[in-house]
Coordinates of C-alpha atoms and ligand atoms in Angstrom, one line a residue:
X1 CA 0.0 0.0 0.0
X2 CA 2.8 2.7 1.2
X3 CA 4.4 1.8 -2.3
X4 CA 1.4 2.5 -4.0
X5 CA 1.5 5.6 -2.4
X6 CA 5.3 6.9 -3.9
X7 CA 4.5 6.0 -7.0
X8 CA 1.1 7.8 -7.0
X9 CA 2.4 10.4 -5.7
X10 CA 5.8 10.5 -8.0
X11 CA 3.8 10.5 -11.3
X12 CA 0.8 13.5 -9.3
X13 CA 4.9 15.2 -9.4
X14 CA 5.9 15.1 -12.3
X15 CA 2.7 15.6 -14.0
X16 CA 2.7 18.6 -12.4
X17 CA 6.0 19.8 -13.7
X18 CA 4.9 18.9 -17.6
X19 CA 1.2 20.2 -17.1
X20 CA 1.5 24.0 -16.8
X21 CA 4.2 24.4 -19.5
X22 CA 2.1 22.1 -22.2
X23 CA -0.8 24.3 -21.3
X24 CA 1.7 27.9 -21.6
X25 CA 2.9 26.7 -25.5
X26 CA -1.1 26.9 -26.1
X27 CA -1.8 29.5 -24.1
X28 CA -2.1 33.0 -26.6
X29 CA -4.4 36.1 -26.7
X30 CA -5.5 35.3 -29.8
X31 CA -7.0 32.5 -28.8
X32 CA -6.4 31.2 -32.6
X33 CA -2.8 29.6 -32.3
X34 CA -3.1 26.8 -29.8
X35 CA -0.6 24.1 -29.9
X36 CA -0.4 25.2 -33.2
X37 CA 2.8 24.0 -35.6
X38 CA 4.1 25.8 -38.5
X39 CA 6.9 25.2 -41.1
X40 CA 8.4 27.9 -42.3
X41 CA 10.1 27.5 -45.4
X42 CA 13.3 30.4 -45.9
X43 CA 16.1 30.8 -48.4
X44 CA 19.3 30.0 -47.5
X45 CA 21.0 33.7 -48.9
X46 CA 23.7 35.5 -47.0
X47 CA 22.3 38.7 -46.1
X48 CA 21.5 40.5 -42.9
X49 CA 17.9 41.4 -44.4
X50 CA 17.2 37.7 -44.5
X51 CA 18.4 37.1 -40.7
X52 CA 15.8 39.9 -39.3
X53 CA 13.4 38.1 -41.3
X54 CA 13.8 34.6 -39.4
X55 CA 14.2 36.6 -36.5
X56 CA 11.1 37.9 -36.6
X57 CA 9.4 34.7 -37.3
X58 CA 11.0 33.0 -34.7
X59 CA 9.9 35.8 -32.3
X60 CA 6.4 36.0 -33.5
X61 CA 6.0 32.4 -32.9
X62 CA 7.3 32.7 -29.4
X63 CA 5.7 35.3 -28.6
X64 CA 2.3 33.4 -30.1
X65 CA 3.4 29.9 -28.1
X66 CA 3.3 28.8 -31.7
X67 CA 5.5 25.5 -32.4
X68 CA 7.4 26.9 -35.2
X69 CA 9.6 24.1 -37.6
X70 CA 12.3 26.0 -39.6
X71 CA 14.0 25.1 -42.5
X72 CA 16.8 27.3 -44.5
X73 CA 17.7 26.1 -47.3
X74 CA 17.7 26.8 -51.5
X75 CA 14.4 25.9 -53.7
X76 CA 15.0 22.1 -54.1
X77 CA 15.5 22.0 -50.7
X78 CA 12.9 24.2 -50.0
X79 CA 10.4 21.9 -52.2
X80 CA 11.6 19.1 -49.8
X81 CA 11.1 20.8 -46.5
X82 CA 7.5 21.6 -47.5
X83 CA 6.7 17.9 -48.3
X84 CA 8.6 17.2 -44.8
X85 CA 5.9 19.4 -43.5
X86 CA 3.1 17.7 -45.2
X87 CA 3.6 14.6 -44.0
X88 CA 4.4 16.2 -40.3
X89 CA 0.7 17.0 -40.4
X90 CA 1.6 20.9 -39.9
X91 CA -1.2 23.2 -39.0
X92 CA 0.4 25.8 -41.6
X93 CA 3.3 26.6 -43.9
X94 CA 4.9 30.1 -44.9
X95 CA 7.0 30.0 -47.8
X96 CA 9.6 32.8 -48.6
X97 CA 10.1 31.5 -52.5
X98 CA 13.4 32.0 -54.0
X99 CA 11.9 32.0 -57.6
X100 CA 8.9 32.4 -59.1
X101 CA 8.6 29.2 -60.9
X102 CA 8.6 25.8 -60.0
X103 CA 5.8 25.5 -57.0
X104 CA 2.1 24.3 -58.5
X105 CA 3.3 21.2 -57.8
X106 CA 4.4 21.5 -54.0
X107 CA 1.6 23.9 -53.3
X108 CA -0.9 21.8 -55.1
X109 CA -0.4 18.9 -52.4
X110 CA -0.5 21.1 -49.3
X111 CA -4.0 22.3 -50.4
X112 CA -5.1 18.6 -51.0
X113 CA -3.7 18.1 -47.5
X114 CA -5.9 21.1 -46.3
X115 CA -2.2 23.1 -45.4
X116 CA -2.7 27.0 -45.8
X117 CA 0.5 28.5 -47.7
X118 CA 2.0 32.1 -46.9
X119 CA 3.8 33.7 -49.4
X120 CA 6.6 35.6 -47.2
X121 CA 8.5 38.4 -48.9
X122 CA 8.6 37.0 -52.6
X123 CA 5.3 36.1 -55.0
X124 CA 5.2 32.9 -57.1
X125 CA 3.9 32.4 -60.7
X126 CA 1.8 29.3 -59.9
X127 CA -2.0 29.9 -59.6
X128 CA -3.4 32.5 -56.8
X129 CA -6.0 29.2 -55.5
X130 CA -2.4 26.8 -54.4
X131 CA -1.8 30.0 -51.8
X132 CA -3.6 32.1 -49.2
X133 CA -1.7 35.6 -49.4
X134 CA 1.4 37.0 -50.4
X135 CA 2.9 39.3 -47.7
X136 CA 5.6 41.7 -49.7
X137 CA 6.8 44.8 -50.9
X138 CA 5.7 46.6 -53.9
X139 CA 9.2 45.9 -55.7
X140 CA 7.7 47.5 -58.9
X141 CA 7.5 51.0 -56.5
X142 CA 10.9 50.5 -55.3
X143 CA 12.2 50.4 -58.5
X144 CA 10.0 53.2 -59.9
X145 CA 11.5 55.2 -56.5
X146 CA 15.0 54.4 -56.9
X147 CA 14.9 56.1 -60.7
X148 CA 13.0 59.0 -60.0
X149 CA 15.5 59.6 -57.3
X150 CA 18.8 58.7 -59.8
X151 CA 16.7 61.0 -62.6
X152 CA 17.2 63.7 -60.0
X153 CA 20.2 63.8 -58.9
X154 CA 21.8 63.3 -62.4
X155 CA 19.7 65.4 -64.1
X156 CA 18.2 63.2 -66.6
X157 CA 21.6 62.6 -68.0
X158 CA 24.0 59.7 -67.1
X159 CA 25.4 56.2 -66.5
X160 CA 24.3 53.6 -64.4
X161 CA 25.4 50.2 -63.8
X162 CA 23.0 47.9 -62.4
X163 CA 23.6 45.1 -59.6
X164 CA 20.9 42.4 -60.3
X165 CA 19.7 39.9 -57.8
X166 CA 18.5 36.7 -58.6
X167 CA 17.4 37.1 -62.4
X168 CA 14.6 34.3 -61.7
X169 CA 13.5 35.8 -58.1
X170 CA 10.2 38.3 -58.0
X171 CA 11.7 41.2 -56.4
X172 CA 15.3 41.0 -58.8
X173 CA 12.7 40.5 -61.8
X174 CA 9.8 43.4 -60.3
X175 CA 13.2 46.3 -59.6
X176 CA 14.1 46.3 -62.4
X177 CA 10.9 46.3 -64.1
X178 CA 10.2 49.3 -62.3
X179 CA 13.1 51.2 -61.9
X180 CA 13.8 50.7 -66.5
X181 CA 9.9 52.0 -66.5
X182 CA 10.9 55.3 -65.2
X183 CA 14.2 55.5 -67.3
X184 CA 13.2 54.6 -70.5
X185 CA 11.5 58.5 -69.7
X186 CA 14.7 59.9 -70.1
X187 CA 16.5 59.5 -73.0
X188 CA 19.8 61.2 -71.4
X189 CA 20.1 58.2 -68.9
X190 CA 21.5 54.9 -70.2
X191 CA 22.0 51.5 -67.8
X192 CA 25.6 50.4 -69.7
X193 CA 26.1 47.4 -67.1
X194 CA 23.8 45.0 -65.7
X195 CA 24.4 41.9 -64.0
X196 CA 23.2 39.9 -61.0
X197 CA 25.2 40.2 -57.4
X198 CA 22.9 37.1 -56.3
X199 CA 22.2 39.2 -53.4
X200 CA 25.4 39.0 -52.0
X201 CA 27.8 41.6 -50.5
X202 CA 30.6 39.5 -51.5
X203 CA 29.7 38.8 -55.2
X204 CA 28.5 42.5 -55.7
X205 CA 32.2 43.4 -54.8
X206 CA 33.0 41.3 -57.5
X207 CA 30.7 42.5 -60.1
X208 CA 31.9 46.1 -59.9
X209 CA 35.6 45.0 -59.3
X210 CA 35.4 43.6 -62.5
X211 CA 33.5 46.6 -64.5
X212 CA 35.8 48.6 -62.9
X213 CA 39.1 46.9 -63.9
X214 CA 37.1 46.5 -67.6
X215 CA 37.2 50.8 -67.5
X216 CA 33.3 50.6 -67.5
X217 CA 32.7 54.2 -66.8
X218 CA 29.6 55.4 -64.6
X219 CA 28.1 57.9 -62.2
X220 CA 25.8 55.5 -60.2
X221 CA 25.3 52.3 -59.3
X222 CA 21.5 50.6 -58.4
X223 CA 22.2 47.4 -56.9
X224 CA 18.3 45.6 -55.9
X225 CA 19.7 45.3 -52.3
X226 CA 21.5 47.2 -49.7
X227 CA 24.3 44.0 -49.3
X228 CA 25.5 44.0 -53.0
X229 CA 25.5 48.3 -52.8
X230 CA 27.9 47.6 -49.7
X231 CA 29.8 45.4 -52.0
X232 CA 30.3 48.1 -54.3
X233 CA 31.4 50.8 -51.7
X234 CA 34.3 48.3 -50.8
X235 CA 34.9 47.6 -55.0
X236 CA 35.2 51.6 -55.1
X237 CA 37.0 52.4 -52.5
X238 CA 39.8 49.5 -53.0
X239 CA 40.0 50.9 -56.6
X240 CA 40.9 54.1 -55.1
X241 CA 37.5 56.4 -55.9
X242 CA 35.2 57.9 -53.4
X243 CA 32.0 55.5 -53.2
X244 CA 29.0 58.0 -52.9
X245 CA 30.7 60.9 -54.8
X246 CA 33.1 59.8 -57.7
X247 CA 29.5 57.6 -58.5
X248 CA 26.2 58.4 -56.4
X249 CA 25.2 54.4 -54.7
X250 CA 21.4 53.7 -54.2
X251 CA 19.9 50.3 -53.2
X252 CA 16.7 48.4 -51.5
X253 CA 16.2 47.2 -48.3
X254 CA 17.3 49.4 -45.5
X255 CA 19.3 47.5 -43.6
X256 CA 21.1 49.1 -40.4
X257 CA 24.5 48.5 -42.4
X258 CA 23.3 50.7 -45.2
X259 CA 22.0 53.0 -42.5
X260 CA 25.8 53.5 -41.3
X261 CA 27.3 53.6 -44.9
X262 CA 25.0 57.0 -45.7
X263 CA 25.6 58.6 -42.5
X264 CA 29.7 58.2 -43.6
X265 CA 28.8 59.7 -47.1
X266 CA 29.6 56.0 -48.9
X267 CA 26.2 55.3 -49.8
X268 CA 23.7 57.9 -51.4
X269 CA 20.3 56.3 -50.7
X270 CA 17.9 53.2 -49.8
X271 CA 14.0 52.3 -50.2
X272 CA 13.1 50.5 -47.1
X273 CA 11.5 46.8 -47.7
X274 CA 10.7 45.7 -44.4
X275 CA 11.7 42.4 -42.9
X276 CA 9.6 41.9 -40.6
X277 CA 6.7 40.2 -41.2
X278 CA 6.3 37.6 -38.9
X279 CA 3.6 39.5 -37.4
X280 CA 1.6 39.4 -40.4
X281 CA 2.8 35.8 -41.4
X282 CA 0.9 34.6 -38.4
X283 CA -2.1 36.9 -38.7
X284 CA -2.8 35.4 -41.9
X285 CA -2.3 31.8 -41.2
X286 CA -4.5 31.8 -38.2
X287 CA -7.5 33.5 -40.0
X288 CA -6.4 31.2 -43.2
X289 CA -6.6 28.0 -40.8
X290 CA -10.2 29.6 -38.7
X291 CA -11.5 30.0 -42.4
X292 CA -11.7 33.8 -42.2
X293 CA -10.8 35.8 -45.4
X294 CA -7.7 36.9 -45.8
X295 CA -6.6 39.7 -48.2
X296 CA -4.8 38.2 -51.3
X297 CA -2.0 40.6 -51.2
X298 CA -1.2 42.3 -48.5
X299 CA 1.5 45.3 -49.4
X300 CA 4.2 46.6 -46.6
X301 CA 4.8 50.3 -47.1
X302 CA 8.3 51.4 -48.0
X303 CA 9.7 55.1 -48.5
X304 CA 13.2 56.1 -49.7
X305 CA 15.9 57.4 -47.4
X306 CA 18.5 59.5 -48.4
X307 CA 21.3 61.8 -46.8
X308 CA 18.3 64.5 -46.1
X309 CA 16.1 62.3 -44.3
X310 CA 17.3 59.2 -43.3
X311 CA 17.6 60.1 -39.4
X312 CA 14.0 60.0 -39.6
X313 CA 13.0 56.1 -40.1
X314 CA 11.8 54.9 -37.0
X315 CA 15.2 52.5 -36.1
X316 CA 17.7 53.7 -38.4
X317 CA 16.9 50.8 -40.4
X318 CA 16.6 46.9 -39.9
Ligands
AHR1 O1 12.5 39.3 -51.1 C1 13.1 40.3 -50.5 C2 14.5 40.6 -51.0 O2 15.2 39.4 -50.8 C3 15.3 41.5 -50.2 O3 15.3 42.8 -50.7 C4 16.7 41.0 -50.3 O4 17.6 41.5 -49.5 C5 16.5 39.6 -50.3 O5 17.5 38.9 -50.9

Protein backbone atom coordinates (compact mmCIF):
# COMPACT_ATOMS: atom_id res chain seq x y z
CA UNK A 1 0.00 0.00 0.00
CA UNK A 2 2.85 2.68 1.20
CA UNK A 3 4.43 1.75 -2.31
CA UNK A 4 1.38 2.49 -3.99
CA UNK A 5 1.49 5.56 -2.45
CA UNK A 6 5.32 6.90 -3.89
CA UNK A 7 4.47 5.96 -6.96
CA UNK A 8 1.08 7.76 -6.96
CA UNK A 9 2.41 10.38 -5.66
CA UNK A 10 5.80 10.47 -7.95
CA UNK A 11 3.82 10.51 -11.28
CA UNK A 12 0.83 13.51 -9.29
CA UNK A 13 4.87 15.15 -9.42
CA UNK A 14 5.87 15.10 -12.33
CA UNK A 15 2.67 15.62 -14.02
CA UNK A 16 2.71 18.62 -12.44
CA UNK A 17 6.02 19.76 -13.68
CA UNK A 18 4.92 18.88 -17.63
CA UNK A 19 1.17 20.17 -17.14
CA UNK A 20 1.50 23.99 -16.79
CA UNK A 21 4.25 24.35 -19.46
CA UNK A 22 2.09 22.07 -22.22
CA UNK A 23 -0.75 24.29 -21.27
CA UNK A 24 1.72 27.86 -21.63
CA UNK A 25 2.91 26.71 -25.48
CA UNK A 26 -1.12 26.94 -26.14
CA UNK A 27 -1.85 29.55 -24.11
CA UNK A 28 -2.14 32.96 -26.56
CA UNK A 29 -4.35 36.06 -26.68
CA UNK A 30 -5.50 35.29 -29.84
CA UNK A 31 -7.01 32.48 -28.82
CA UNK A 32 -6.36 31.21 -32.56
CA UNK A 33 -2.80 29.59 -32.26
CA UNK A 34 -3.08 26.78 -29.81
CA UNK A 35 -0.61 24.08 -29.88
CA UNK A 36 -0.39 25.19 -33.19
CA UNK A 37 2.82 24.04 -35.55
CA UNK A 38 4.10 25.76 -38.55
CA UNK A 39 6.86 25.19 -41.13
CA UNK A 40 8.45 27.88 -42.32
CA UNK A 41 10.11 27.49 -45.38
CA UNK A 42 13.29 30.45 -45.89
CA UNK A 43 16.06 30.82 -48.43
CA UNK A 44 19.31 29.98 -47.50
CA UNK A 45 20.98 33.68 -48.86
CA UNK A 46 23.72 35.47 -47.02
CA UNK A 47 22.29 38.72 -46.15
CA UNK A 48 21.54 40.52 -42.85
CA UNK A 49 17.94 41.42 -44.41
CA UNK A 50 17.17 37.73 -44.49
CA UNK A 51 18.36 37.11 -40.74
CA UNK A 52 15.80 39.87 -39.30
CA UNK A 53 13.41 38.10 -41.29
CA UNK A 54 13.79 34.61 -39.39
CA UNK A 55 14.16 36.59 -36.47
CA UNK A 56 11.09 37.90 -36.63
CA UNK A 57 9.39 34.73 -37.34
CA UNK A 58 11.03 33.00 -34.66
CA UNK A 59 9.93 35.79 -32.26
CA UNK A 60 6.40 36.04 -33.46
CA UNK A 61 6.04 32.39 -32.93
CA UNK A 62 7.25 32.71 -29.41
CA UNK A 63 5.73 35.30 -28.63
CA UNK A 64 2.28 33.36 -30.09
CA UNK A 65 3.43 29.87 -28.07
CA UNK A 66 3.29 28.75 -31.66
CA UNK A 67 5.55 25.51 -32.35
CA UNK A 68 7.38 26.90 -35.16
CA UNK A 69 9.59 24.07 -37.59
CA UNK A 70 12.26 26.02 -39.63
CA UNK A 71 14.04 25.06 -42.46
CA UNK A 72 16.79 27.31 -44.49
CA UNK A 73 17.68 26.08 -47.25
CA UNK A 74 17.66 26.80 -51.49
CA UNK A 75 14.42 25.90 -53.72
CA UNK A 76 14.95 22.08 -54.08
CA UNK A 77 15.52 22.02 -50.66
CA UNK A 78 12.88 24.17 -50.03
CA UNK A 79 10.37 21.94 -52.24
CA UNK A 80 11.55 19.07 -49.76
CA UNK A 81 11.10 20.75 -46.49
CA UNK A 82 7.49 21.63 -47.55
CA UNK A 83 6.66 17.90 -48.25
CA UNK A 84 8.63 17.16 -44.82
CA UNK A 85 5.93 19.36 -43.52
CA UNK A 86 3.09 17.70 -45.19
CA UNK A 87 3.62 14.60 -43.96
CA UNK A 88 4.40 16.15 -40.34
CA UNK A 89 0.68 17.04 -40.39
CA UNK A 90 1.59 20.89 -39.87
CA UNK A 91 -1.19 23.22 -39.01
CA UNK A 92 0.35 25.77 -41.65
CA UNK A 93 3.30 26.57 -43.91
CA UNK A 94 4.90 30.11 -44.91
CA UNK A 95 6.96 29.97 -47.81
CA UNK A 96 9.63 32.82 -48.57
CA UNK A 97 10.06 31.47 -52.50
CA UNK A 98 13.39 31.97 -53.99
CA UNK A 99 11.89 32.02 -57.63
CA UNK A 100 8.86 32.39 -59.10
CA UNK A 101 8.59 29.21 -60.92
CA UNK A 102 8.57 25.81 -60.04
CA UNK A 103 5.84 25.46 -56.96
CA UNK A 104 2.09 24.29 -58.49
CA UNK A 105 3.33 21.20 -57.76
CA UNK A 106 4.36 21.49 -54.01
CA UNK A 107 1.62 23.95 -53.26
CA UNK A 108 -0.93 21.75 -55.10
CA UNK A 109 -0.37 18.85 -52.43
CA UNK A 110 -0.52 21.13 -49.28
CA UNK A 111 -4.03 22.28 -50.44
CA UNK A 112 -5.06 18.57 -50.97
CA UNK A 113 -3.73 18.09 -47.49
CA UNK A 114 -5.91 21.10 -46.28
CA UNK A 115 -2.22 23.13 -45.35
CA UNK A 116 -2.71 27.04 -45.78
CA UNK A 117 0.48 28.50 -47.66
CA UNK A 118 2.00 32.10 -46.85
CA UNK A 119 3.76 33.73 -49.36
CA UNK A 120 6.55 35.58 -47.21
CA UNK A 121 8.48 38.37 -48.85
CA UNK A 122 8.57 36.97 -52.61
CA UNK A 123 5.35 36.06 -54.96
CA UNK A 124 5.24 32.91 -57.11
CA UNK A 125 3.86 32.41 -60.68
CA UNK A 126 1.81 29.28 -59.91
CA UNK A 127 -1.99 29.91 -59.65
CA UNK A 128 -3.45 32.50 -56.78
CA UNK A 129 -6.04 29.22 -55.46
CA UNK A 130 -2.42 26.83 -54.42
CA UNK A 131 -1.77 30.01 -51.81
CA UNK A 132 -3.58 32.10 -49.20
CA UNK A 133 -1.66 35.58 -49.38
CA UNK A 134 1.45 36.98 -50.39
CA UNK A 135 2.91 39.31 -47.74
CA UNK A 136 5.63 41.68 -49.71
CA UNK A 137 6.77 44.78 -50.88
CA UNK A 138 5.70 46.61 -53.86
CA UNK A 139 9.23 45.91 -55.73
CA UNK A 140 7.74 47.50 -58.93
CA UNK A 141 7.47 51.05 -56.46
CA UNK A 142 10.88 50.51 -55.28
CA UNK A 143 12.16 50.36 -58.52
CA UNK A 144 10.04 53.18 -59.90
CA UNK A 145 11.50 55.24 -56.53
CA UNK A 146 14.97 54.37 -56.85
CA UNK A 147 14.90 56.06 -60.67
CA UNK A 148 12.98 59.04 -60.02
CA UNK A 149 15.51 59.57 -57.32
CA UNK A 150 18.76 58.75 -59.79
CA UNK A 151 16.71 60.95 -62.61
CA UNK A 152 17.17 63.73 -60.00
CA UNK A 153 20.21 63.80 -58.88
CA UNK A 154 21.80 63.26 -62.37
CA UNK A 155 19.68 65.42 -64.11
CA UNK A 156 18.20 63.23 -66.55
CA UNK A 157 21.59 62.60 -67.99
CA UNK A 158 23.98 59.74 -67.09
CA UNK A 159 25.35 56.17 -66.55
CA UNK A 160 24.30 53.63 -64.42
CA UNK A 161 25.39 50.17 -63.78
CA UNK A 162 22.98 47.86 -62.37
CA UNK A 163 23.62 45.11 -59.57
CA UNK A 164 20.93 42.42 -60.26
CA UNK A 165 19.72 39.86 -57.82
CA UNK A 166 18.53 36.71 -58.58
CA UNK A 167 17.38 37.09 -62.39
CA UNK A 168 14.58 34.27 -61.74
CA UNK A 169 13.45 35.81 -58.06
CA UNK A 170 10.21 38.32 -57.99
CA UNK A 171 11.65 41.19 -56.45
CA UNK A 172 15.34 41.04 -58.84
CA UNK A 173 12.75 40.50 -61.76
CA UNK A 174 9.80 43.44 -60.35
CA UNK A 175 13.23 46.26 -59.56
CA UNK A 176 14.14 46.28 -62.42
CA UNK A 177 10.86 46.33 -64.07
CA UNK A 178 10.17 49.29 -62.25
CA UNK A 179 13.13 51.17 -61.94
CA UNK A 180 13.76 50.72 -66.49
CA UNK A 181 9.87 51.98 -66.47
CA UNK A 182 10.88 55.30 -65.24
CA UNK A 183 14.20 55.50 -67.25
CA UNK A 184 13.24 54.61 -70.54
CA UNK A 185 11.52 58.46 -69.70
CA UNK A 186 14.66 59.88 -70.08
CA UNK A 187 16.46 59.51 -72.98
CA UNK A 188 19.82 61.24 -71.36
CA UNK A 189 20.12 58.22 -68.87
CA UNK A 190 21.49 54.88 -70.18
CA UNK A 191 21.97 51.51 -67.83
CA UNK A 192 25.62 50.45 -69.73
CA UNK A 193 26.08 47.42 -67.09
CA UNK A 194 23.76 45.00 -65.65
CA UNK A 195 24.41 41.88 -64.02
CA UNK A 196 23.24 39.86 -60.97
CA UNK A 197 25.24 40.20 -57.43
CA UNK A 198 22.88 37.10 -56.33
CA UNK A 199 22.20 39.17 -53.42
CA UNK A 200 25.44 38.98 -51.99
CA UNK A 201 27.77 41.56 -50.49
CA UNK A 202 30.59 39.48 -51.55
CA UNK A 203 29.69 38.77 -55.25
CA UNK A 204 28.52 42.53 -55.72
CA UNK A 205 32.18 43.45 -54.76
CA UNK A 206 32.99 41.30 -57.48
CA UNK A 207 30.74 42.50 -60.07
CA UNK A 208 31.91 46.15 -59.92
CA UNK A 209 35.55 45.00 -59.31
CA UNK A 210 35.36 43.65 -62.52
CA UNK A 211 33.48 46.60 -64.47
CA UNK A 212 35.85 48.60 -62.86
CA UNK A 213 39.14 46.91 -63.92
CA UNK A 214 37.13 46.48 -67.65
CA UNK A 215 37.18 50.79 -67.53
CA UNK A 216 33.32 50.55 -67.54
CA UNK A 217 32.67 54.19 -66.77
CA UNK A 218 29.62 55.39 -64.59
CA UNK A 219 28.09 57.86 -62.21
CA UNK A 220 25.78 55.48 -60.20
CA UNK A 221 25.29 52.28 -59.26
CA UNK A 222 21.46 50.65 -58.39
CA UNK A 223 22.23 47.43 -56.89
CA UNK A 224 18.32 45.56 -55.85
CA UNK A 225 19.74 45.32 -52.32
CA UNK A 226 21.52 47.19 -49.73
CA UNK A 227 24.31 44.00 -49.28
CA UNK A 228 25.52 43.95 -52.95
CA UNK A 229 25.46 48.29 -52.78
CA UNK A 230 27.94 47.65 -49.74
CA UNK A 231 29.84 45.40 -51.99
CA UNK A 232 30.30 48.11 -54.30
CA UNK A 233 31.38 50.78 -51.71
CA UNK A 234 34.33 48.26 -50.84
CA UNK A 235 34.88 47.60 -55.00
CA UNK A 236 35.15 51.60 -55.06
CA UNK A 237 37.04 52.43 -52.49
CA UNK A 238 39.78 49.53 -52.98
CA UNK A 239 39.99 50.93 -56.57
CA UNK A 240 40.86 54.12 -55.10
CA UNK A 241 37.47 56.44 -55.88
CA UNK A 242 35.15 57.90 -53.39
CA UNK A 243 31.98 55.52 -53.24
CA UNK A 244 28.99 57.95 -52.94
CA UNK A 245 30.71 60.90 -54.76
CA UNK A 246 33.05 59.76 -57.66
CA UNK A 247 29.48 57.56 -58.55
CA UNK A 248 26.20 58.37 -56.35
CA UNK A 249 25.23 54.36 -54.67
CA UNK A 250 21.41 53.75 -54.17
CA UNK A 251 19.91 50.29 -53.19
CA UNK A 252 16.73 48.42 -51.54
CA UNK A 253 16.21 47.17 -48.33
CA UNK A 254 17.34 49.36 -45.50
CA UNK A 255 19.28 47.51 -43.62
CA UNK A 256 21.13 49.07 -40.37
CA UNK A 257 24.49 48.47 -42.42
CA UNK A 258 23.32 50.73 -45.21
CA UNK A 259 22.01 53.05 -42.50
CA UNK A 260 25.79 53.48 -41.25
CA UNK A 261 27.31 53.64 -44.92
CA UNK A 262 24.99 56.98 -45.74
CA UNK A 263 25.60 58.65 -42.54
CA UNK A 264 29.67 58.19 -43.55
CA UNK A 265 28.79 59.72 -47.12
CA UNK A 266 29.65 56.02 -48.93
CA UNK A 267 26.24 55.30 -49.85
CA UNK A 268 23.67 57.90 -51.38
CA UNK A 269 20.26 56.33 -50.72
CA UNK A 270 17.94 53.21 -49.85
CA UNK A 271 14.03 52.31 -50.17
CA UNK A 272 13.08 50.52 -47.10
CA UNK A 273 11.51 46.81 -47.73
CA UNK A 274 10.67 45.65 -44.35
CA UNK A 275 11.68 42.44 -42.87
CA UNK A 276 9.64 41.89 -40.59
CA UNK A 277 6.70 40.20 -41.25
CA UNK A 278 6.30 37.61 -38.86
CA UNK A 279 3.57 39.50 -37.39
CA UNK A 280 1.57 39.41 -40.39
CA UNK A 281 2.77 35.84 -41.43
CA UNK A 282 0.90 34.63 -38.38
CA UNK A 283 -2.10 36.88 -38.75
CA UNK A 284 -2.83 35.42 -41.88
CA UNK A 285 -2.28 31.82 -41.17
CA UNK A 286 -4.48 31.84 -38.16
CA UNK A 287 -7.46 33.50 -40.04
CA UNK A 288 -6.44 31.20 -43.23
CA UNK A 289 -6.57 27.97 -40.81
CA UNK A 290 -10.19 29.61 -38.69
CA UNK A 291 -11.50 29.97 -42.40
CA UNK A 292 -11.73 33.77 -42.23
CA UNK A 293 -10.81 35.81 -45.44
CA UNK A 294 -7.74 36.90 -45.77
CA UNK A 295 -6.62 39.67 -48.24
CA UNK A 296 -4.77 38.17 -51.27
CA UNK A 297 -2.00 40.56 -51.25
CA UNK A 298 -1.16 42.35 -48.52
CA UNK A 299 1.47 45.29 -49.37
CA UNK A 300 4.19 46.62 -46.59
CA UNK A 301 4.80 50.35 -47.05
CA UNK A 302 8.29 51.44 -47.96
CA UNK A 303 9.71 55.14 -48.54
CA UNK A 304 13.21 56.14 -49.72
CA UNK A 305 15.92 57.37 -47.42
CA UNK A 306 18.52 59.54 -48.36
CA UNK A 307 21.31 61.79 -46.78
CA UNK A 308 18.25 64.46 -46.06
CA UNK A 309 16.13 62.34 -44.32
CA UNK A 310 17.35 59.19 -43.29
CA UNK A 311 17.58 60.12 -39.43
CA UNK A 312 14.03 59.96 -39.56
CA UNK A 313 12.97 56.09 -40.11
CA UNK A 314 11.82 54.89 -36.96
CA UNK A 315 15.20 52.53 -36.13
CA UNK A 316 17.73 53.72 -38.39
CA UNK A 317 16.94 50.77 -40.42
CA UNK A 318 16.64 46.95 -39.92
O1 LIG B 1 12.49 39.27 -51.14
C1 LIG B 1 13.09 40.33 -50.48
C2 LIG B 1 14.49 40.55 -50.95
O2 LIG B 1 15.21 39.35 -50.85
C3 LIG B 1 15.31 41.54 -50.16
O3 LIG B 1 15.32 42.79 -50.71
C4 LIG B 1 16.68 41.01 -50.32
O4 LIG B 1 17.64 41.54 -49.47
C5 LIG B 1 16.49 39.57 -50.28
O5 LIG B 1 17.46 38.92 -50.92
Amino acid sequence: MKKRLVTFTMILMVLLMVLPSAFAKGATDDGGSKKMTVGFAQIKEDSPWRTTETNSVQQEAERLGIVLKLSVTDQAGQVAAIRDFITQKVDGILLAPQTRSGWDEVLQEAKNAGIPVVLLDRGVDAPESLWVTQISSDFAFEGREAAKWVAKKLDGKGKVVELFGDPAADPAILRNSGFMEVIDTYPGIEVVESKTGEWSQDKGRQVVEAWLAAGVDFDVVYAHNDGMALGAVEAMKSAGLTPGKDALIISIDAIKAAFEAIGRGDMNATVECSPLLGPLGFKSLIAATKGEPVDKYIITPDSLYDQDNYKNHPTMGF
